[in-house]
mmCIF file of C-alpha atoms in Angstrom:
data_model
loop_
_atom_site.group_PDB
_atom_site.id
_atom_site.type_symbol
_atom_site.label_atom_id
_atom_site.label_comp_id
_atom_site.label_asym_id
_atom_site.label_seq_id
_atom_site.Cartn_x
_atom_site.Cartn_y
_atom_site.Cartn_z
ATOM 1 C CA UNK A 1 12.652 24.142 204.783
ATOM 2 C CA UNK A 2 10.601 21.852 207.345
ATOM 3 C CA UNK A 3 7.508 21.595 204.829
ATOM 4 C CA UNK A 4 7.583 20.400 201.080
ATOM 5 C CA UNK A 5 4.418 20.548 199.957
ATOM 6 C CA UNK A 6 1.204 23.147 200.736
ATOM 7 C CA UNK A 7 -2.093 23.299 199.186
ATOM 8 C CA UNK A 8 -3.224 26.721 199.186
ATOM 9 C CA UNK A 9 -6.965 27.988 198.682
ATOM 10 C CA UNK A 10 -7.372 30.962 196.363
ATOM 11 C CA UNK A 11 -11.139 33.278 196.450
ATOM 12 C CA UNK A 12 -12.156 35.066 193.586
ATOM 13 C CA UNK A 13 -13.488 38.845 194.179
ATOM 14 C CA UNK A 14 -16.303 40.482 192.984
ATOM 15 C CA UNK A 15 -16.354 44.772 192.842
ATOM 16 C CA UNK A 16 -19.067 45.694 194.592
ATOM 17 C CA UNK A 17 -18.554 49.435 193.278
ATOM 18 C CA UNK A 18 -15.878 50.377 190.853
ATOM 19 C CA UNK A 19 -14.950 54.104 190.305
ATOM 20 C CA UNK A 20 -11.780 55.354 188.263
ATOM 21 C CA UNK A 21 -10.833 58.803 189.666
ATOM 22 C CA UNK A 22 -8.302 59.733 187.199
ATOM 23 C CA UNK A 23 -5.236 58.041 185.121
ATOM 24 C CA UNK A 24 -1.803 58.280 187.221
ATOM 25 C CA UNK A 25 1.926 59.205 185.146
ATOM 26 C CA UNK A 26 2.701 55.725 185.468
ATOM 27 C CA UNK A 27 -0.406 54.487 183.003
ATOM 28 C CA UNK A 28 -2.009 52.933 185.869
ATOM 29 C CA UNK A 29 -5.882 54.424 186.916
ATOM 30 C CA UNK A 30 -6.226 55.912 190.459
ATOM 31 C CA UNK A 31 -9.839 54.021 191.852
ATOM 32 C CA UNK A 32 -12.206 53.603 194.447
ATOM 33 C CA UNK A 33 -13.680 50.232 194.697
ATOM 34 C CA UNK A 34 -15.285 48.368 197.239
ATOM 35 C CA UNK A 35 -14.101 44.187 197.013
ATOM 36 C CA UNK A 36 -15.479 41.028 198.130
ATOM 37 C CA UNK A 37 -14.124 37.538 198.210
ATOM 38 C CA UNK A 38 -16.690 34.979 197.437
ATOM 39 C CA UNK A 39 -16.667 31.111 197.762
ATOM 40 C CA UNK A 40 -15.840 30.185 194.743
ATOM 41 C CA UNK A 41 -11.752 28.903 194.355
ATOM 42 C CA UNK A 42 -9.051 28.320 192.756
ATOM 43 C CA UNK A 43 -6.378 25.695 194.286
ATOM 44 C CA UNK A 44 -2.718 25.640 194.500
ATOM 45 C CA UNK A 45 -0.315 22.787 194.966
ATOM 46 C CA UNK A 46 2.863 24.082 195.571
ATOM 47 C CA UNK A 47 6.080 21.512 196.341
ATOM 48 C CA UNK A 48 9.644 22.571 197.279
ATOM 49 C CA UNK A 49 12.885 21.063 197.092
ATOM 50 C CA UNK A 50 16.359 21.593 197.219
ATOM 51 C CA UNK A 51 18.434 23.240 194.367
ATOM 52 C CA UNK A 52 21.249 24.858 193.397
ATOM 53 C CA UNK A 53 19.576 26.740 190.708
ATOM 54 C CA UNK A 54 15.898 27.725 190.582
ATOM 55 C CA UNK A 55 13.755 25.921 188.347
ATOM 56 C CA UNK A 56 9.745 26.702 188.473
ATOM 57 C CA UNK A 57 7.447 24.226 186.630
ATOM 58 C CA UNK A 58 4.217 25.145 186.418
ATOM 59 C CA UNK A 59 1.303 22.817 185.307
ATOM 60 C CA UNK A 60 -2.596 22.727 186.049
ATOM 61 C CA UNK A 61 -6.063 21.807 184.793
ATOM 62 C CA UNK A 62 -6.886 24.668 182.352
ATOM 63 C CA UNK A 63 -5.469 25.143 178.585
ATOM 64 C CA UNK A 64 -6.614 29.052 178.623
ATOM 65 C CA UNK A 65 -3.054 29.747 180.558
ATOM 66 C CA UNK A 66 0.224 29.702 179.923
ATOM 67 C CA UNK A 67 2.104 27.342 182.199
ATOM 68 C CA UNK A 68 5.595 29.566 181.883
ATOM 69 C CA UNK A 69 7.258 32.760 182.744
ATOM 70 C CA UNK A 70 4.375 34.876 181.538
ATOM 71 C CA UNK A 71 2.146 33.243 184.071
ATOM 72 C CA UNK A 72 1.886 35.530 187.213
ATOM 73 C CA UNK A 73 2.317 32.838 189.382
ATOM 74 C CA UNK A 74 5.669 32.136 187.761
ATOM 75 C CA UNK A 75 6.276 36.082 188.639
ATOM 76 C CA UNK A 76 5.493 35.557 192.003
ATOM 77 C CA UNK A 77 7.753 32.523 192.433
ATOM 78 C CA UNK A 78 10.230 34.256 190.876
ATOM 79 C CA UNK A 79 9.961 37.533 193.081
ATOM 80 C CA UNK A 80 9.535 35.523 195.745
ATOM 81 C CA UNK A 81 12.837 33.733 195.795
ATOM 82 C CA UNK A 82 15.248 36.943 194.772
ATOM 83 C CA UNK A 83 13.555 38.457 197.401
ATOM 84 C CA UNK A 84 14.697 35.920 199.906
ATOM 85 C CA UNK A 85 18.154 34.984 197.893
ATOM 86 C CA UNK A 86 16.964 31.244 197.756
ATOM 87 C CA UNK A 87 17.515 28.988 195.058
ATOM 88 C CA UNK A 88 14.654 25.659 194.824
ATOM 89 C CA UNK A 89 13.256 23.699 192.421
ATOM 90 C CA UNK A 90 9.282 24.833 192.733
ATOM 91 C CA UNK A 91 6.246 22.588 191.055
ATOM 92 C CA UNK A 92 3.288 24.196 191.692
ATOM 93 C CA UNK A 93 -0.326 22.918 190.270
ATOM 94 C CA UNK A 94 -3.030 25.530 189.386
ATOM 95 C CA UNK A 95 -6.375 24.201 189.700
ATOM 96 C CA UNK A 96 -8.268 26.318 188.337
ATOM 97 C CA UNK A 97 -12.614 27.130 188.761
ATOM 98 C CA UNK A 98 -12.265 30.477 188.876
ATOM 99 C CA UNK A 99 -12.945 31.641 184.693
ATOM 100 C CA UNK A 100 -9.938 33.307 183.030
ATOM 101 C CA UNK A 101 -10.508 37.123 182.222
ATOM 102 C CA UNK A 102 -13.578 37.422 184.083
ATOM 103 C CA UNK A 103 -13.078 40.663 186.115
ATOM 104 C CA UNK A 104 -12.742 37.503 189.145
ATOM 105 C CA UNK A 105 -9.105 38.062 189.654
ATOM 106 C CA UNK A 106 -8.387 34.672 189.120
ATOM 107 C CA UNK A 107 -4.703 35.462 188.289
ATOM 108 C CA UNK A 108 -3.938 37.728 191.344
ATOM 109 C CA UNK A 109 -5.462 35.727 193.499
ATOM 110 C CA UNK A 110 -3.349 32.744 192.193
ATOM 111 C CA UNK A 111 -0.199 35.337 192.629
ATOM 112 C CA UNK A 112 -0.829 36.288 196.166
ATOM 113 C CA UNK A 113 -1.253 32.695 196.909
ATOM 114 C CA UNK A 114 1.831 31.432 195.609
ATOM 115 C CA UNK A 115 3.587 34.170 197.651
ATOM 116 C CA UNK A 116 1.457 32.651 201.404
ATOM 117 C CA UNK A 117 2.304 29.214 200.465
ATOM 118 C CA UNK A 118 6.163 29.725 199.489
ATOM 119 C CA UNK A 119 6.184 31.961 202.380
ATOM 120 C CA UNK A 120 4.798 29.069 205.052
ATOM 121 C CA UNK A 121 7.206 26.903 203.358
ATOM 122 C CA UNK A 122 10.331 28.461 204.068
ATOM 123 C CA UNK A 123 9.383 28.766 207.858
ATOM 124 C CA UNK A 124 7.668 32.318 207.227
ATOM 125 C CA UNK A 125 10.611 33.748 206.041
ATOM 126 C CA UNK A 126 9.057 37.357 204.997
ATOM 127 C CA UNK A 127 6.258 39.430 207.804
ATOM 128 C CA UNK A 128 3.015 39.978 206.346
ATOM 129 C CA UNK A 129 4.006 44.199 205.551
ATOM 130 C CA UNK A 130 7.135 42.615 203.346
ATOM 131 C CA UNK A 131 4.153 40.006 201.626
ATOM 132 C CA UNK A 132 2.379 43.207 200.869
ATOM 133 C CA UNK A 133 5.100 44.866 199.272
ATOM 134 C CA UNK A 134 5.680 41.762 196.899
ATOM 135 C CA UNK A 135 1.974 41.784 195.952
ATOM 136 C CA UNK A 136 1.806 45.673 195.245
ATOM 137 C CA UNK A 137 5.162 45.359 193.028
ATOM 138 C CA UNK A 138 3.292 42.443 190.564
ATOM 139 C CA UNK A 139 -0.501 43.960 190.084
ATOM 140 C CA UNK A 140 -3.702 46.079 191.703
ATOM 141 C CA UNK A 141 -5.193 42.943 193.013
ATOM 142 C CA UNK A 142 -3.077 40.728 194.764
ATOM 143 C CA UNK A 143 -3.217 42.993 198.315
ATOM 144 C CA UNK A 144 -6.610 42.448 198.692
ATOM 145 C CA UNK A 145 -6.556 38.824 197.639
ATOM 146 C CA UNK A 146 -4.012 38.940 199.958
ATOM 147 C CA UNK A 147 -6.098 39.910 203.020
ATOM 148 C CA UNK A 148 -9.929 39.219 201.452
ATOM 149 C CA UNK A 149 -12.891 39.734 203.204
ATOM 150 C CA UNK A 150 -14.888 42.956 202.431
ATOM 151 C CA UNK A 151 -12.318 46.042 201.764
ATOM 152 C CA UNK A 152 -12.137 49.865 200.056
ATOM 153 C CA UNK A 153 -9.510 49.873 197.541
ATOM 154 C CA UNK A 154 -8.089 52.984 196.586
ATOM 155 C CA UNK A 155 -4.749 53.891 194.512
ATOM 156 C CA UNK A 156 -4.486 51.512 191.953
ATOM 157 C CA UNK A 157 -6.318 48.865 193.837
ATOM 158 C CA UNK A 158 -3.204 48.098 196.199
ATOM 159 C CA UNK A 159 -4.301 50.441 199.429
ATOM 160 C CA UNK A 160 -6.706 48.343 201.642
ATOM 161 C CA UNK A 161 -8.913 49.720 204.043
ATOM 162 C CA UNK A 162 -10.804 47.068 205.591
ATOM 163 C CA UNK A 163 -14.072 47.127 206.006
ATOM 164 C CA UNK A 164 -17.275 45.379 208.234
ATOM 165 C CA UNK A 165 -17.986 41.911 206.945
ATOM 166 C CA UNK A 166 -21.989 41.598 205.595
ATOM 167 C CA UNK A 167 -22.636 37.996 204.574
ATOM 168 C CA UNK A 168 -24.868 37.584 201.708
ATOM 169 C CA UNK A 169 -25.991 35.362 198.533
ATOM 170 C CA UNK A 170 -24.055 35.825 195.126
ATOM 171 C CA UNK A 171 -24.634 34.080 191.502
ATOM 172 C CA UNK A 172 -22.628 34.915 188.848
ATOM 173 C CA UNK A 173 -22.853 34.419 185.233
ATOM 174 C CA UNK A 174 -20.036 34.405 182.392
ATOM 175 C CA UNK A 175 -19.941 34.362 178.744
ATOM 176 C CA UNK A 176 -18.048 31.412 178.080
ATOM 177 C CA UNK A 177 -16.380 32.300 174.642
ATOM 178 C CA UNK A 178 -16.028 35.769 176.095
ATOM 179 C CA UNK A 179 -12.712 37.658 177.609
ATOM 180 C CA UNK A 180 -11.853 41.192 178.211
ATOM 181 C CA UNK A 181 -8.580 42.228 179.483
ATOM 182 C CA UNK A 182 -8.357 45.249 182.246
ATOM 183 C CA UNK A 183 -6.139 46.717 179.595
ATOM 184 C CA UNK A 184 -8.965 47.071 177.108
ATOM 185 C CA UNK A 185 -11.923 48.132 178.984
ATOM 186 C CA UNK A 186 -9.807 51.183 180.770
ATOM 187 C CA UNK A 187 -8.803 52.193 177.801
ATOM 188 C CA UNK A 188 -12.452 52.056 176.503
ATOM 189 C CA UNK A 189 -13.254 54.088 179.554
ATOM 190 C CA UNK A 190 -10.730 56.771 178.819
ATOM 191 C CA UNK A 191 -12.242 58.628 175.459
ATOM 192 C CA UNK A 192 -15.510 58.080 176.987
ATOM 193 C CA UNK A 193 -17.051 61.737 176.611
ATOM 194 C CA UNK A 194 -19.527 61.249 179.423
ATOM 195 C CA UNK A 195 -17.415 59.658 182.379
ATOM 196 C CA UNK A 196 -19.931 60.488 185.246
ATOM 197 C CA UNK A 197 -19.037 58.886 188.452
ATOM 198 C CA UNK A 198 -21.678 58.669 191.320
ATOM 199 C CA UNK A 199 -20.028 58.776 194.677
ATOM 200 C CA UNK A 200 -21.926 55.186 195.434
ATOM 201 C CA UNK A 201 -18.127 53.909 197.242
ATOM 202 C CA UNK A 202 -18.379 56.209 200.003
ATOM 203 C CA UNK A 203 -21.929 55.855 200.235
ATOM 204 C CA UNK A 204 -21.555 52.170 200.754
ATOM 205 C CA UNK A 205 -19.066 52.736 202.951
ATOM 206 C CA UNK A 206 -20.642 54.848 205.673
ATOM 207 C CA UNK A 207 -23.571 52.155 205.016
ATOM 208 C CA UNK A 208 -21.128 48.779 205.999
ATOM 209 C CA UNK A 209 -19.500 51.486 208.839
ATOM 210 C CA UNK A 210 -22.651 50.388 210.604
ATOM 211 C CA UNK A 211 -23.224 46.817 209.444
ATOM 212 C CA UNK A 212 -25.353 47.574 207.033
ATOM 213 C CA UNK A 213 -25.935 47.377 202.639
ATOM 214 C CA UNK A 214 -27.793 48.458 200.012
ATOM 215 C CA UNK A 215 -27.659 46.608 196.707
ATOM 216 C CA UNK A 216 -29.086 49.420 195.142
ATOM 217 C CA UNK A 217 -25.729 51.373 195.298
ATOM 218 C CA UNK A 218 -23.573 48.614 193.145
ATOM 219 C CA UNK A 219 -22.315 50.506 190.362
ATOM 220 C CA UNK A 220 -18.978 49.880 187.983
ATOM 221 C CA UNK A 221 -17.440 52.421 185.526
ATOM 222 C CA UNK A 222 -16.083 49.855 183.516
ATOM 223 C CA UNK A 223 -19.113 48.063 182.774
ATOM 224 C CA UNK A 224 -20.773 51.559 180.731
ATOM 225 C CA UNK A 225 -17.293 51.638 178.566
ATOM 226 C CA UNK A 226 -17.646 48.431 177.314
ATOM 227 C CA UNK A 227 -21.557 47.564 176.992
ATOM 228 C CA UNK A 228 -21.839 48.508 174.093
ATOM 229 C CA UNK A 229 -18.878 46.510 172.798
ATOM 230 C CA UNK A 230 -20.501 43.225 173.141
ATOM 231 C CA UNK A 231 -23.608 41.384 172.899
ATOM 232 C CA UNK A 232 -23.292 38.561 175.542
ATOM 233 C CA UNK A 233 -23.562 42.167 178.018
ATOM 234 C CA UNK A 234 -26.269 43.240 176.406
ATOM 235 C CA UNK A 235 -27.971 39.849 176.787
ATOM 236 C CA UNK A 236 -27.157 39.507 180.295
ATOM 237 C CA UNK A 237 -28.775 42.810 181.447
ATOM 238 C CA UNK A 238 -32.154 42.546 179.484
ATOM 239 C CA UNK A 239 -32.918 39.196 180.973
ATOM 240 C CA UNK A 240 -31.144 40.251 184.241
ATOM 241 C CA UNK A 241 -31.562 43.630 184.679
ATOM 242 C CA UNK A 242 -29.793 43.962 188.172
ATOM 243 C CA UNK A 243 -26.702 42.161 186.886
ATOM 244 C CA UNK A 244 -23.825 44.368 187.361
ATOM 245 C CA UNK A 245 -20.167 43.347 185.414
ATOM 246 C CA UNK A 246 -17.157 42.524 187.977
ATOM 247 C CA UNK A 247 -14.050 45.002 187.979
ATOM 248 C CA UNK A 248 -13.113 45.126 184.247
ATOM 249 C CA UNK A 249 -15.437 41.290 183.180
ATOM 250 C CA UNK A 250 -17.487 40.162 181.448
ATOM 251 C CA UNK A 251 -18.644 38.143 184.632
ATOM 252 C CA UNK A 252 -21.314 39.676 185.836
ATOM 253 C CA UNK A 253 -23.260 39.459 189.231
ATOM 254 C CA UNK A 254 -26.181 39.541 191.080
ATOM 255 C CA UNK A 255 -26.420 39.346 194.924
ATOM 256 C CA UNK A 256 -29.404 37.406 196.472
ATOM 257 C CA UNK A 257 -30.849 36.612 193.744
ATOM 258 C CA UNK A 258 -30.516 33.153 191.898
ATOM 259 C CA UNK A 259 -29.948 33.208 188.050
ATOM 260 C CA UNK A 260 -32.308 31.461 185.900
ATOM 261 C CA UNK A 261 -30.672 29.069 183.937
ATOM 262 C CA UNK A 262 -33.884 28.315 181.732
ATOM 263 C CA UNK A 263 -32.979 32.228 180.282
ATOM 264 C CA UNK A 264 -29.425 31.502 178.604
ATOM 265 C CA UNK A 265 -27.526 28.841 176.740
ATOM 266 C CA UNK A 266 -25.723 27.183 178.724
ATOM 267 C CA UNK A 267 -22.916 26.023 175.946
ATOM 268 C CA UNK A 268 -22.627 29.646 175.880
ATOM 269 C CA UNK A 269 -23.042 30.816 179.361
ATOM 270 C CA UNK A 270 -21.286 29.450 182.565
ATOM 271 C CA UNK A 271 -23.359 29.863 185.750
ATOM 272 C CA UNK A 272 -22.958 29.975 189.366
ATOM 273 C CA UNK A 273 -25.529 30.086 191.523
ATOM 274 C CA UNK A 274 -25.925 29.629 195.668
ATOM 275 C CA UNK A 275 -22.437 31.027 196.311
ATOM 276 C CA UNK A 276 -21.644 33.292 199.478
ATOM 277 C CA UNK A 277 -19.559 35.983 200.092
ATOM 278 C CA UNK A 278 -16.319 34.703 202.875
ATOM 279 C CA UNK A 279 -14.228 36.897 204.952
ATOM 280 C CA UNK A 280 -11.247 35.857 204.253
ATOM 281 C CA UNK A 281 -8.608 35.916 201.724
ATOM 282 C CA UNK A 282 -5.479 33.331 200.676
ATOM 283 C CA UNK A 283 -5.556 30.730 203.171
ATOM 284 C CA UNK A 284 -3.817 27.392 203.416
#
């Protein structure tokens, strides 16, 4: 334990394409989606010190989370230290930009970069195939957090297949008051009668294959089981009509395009214009 303390930068994602194949025995959904980190973060500040017993205290900038053991960073600090048979008292700080239950993956991302920092400070105790493994045990995201960049995820979002890098504008726009669980919109998605699923992934695949994109081919499954559910959606696409919703939202996205800000509320919308898409994932 040479380190104490790391600060570790966390990147939200945005789906690019989402497509559920098929529900799996274990209530997960078998997809194809294609994931991008963007440049817009979370931080972690994660100190270490000697124990006999593990104790995890958990504190941060944002009232919408809990700051205990249902907190996936508290998870992954757990899992983390059985997995090494370590005991340490752990204070990490969540600072937290990226919204909560946006379809961002603000929590994996968080969990993935609880496991690099803890990792670089106890000397790099676990190989980046044993990192993996934690992240696939504690959700669908945190492997391609993980690793960022631009990737095809397949299974239940924890195979990565990396793919070529295209740098490009994003803005993104949120309904403030507005949350919806991955929970809720695939089971919305499930007793849809019309579940018609384009094969845009591989199409943007063979397209990035050879450094190349086509916005045109952004598409998400989740986004037609909820619409209809809510209005701030609704809104969204009839004064944006190229905005497409982020894994399971409501964030939604557009890519080089800037959002007007003169169209919404903004006590009722949060907006982010001018950021980029990064190639890269949890970094210190």
């Amino acid at each position: 334990m040479d380190k104490t303390k790391a600060i570790v930068q966390c990147p939200a994602k945005i789906n690019l394409d989402l497509k559920i194949i098929n529900k799996r025995p274990d209530g997960f959904h078998n997809i194809e989606s294609t994931m991008q980190t963007i440049n817009l973060f979370d931080y972690l500040t994660i100190e270490i010190s000697p124990a006999n017993t593990t104790q995890i205290q958990l504190s941060g900038n944002n009232n919408e989370i809990p700051y205990n053991e249902k907190n996936i960073v508290y998870k992954a600090t757990n899992l983390f230290l059985s997995t090494i048979n370590k005991t340490a008292e752990i204070k990490i700080y969540i600072e937290k930009n990226i919204p909560v239950s946006a379809g961002l993956a603000g929590g994996s991302t968080n969990a993935a970069g609880t496991l690099l920092g803890l990792n670089c400070l106890f000397n790099n105790i676990l190989d980046n195939n044993q990192l993996h493994k934690l992240c696939a045990t504690l959700g669908s995201d945190l492997n391609f957090c993980l690793d960022g960049g631009c990737a095809l995820c397949s299974g239940r979002g924890e195979k990565i297949e990396k793919l070529n890098f295209i740098s490009f504008n994003v803005s993104l726009i949120k309904p403030k008051k507005l949350g919806i669980s991955a929970k809720e919109a695939y089971q919305k998605f499930a007793v849809l009668k019309d579940k018609t699923i384009p094969n845009n992934t591989q199409k943007l695949k063979k397209l990035l294959d050879k450094n190349e994109f086509d916005k045109s081919l952004i598409y998400n499954n989740l986004e037609i089981a909820v619409f209809d559910d809510y209005k701030e959606l609704q809104e969204i696409k009839s004064k944006i009509p190229n905005a497409l919703m982020s894994g399971s939202g409501p964030t939604c996205f557009v890519i080089d395009e800037q959002i007007d800000e003169s169209l919404f509320d903004l006590n009722e919308y949060q907006i982010f214009n001018n950021l980029i898409s990064v190639n890269f994932g949890v970094r210190l």
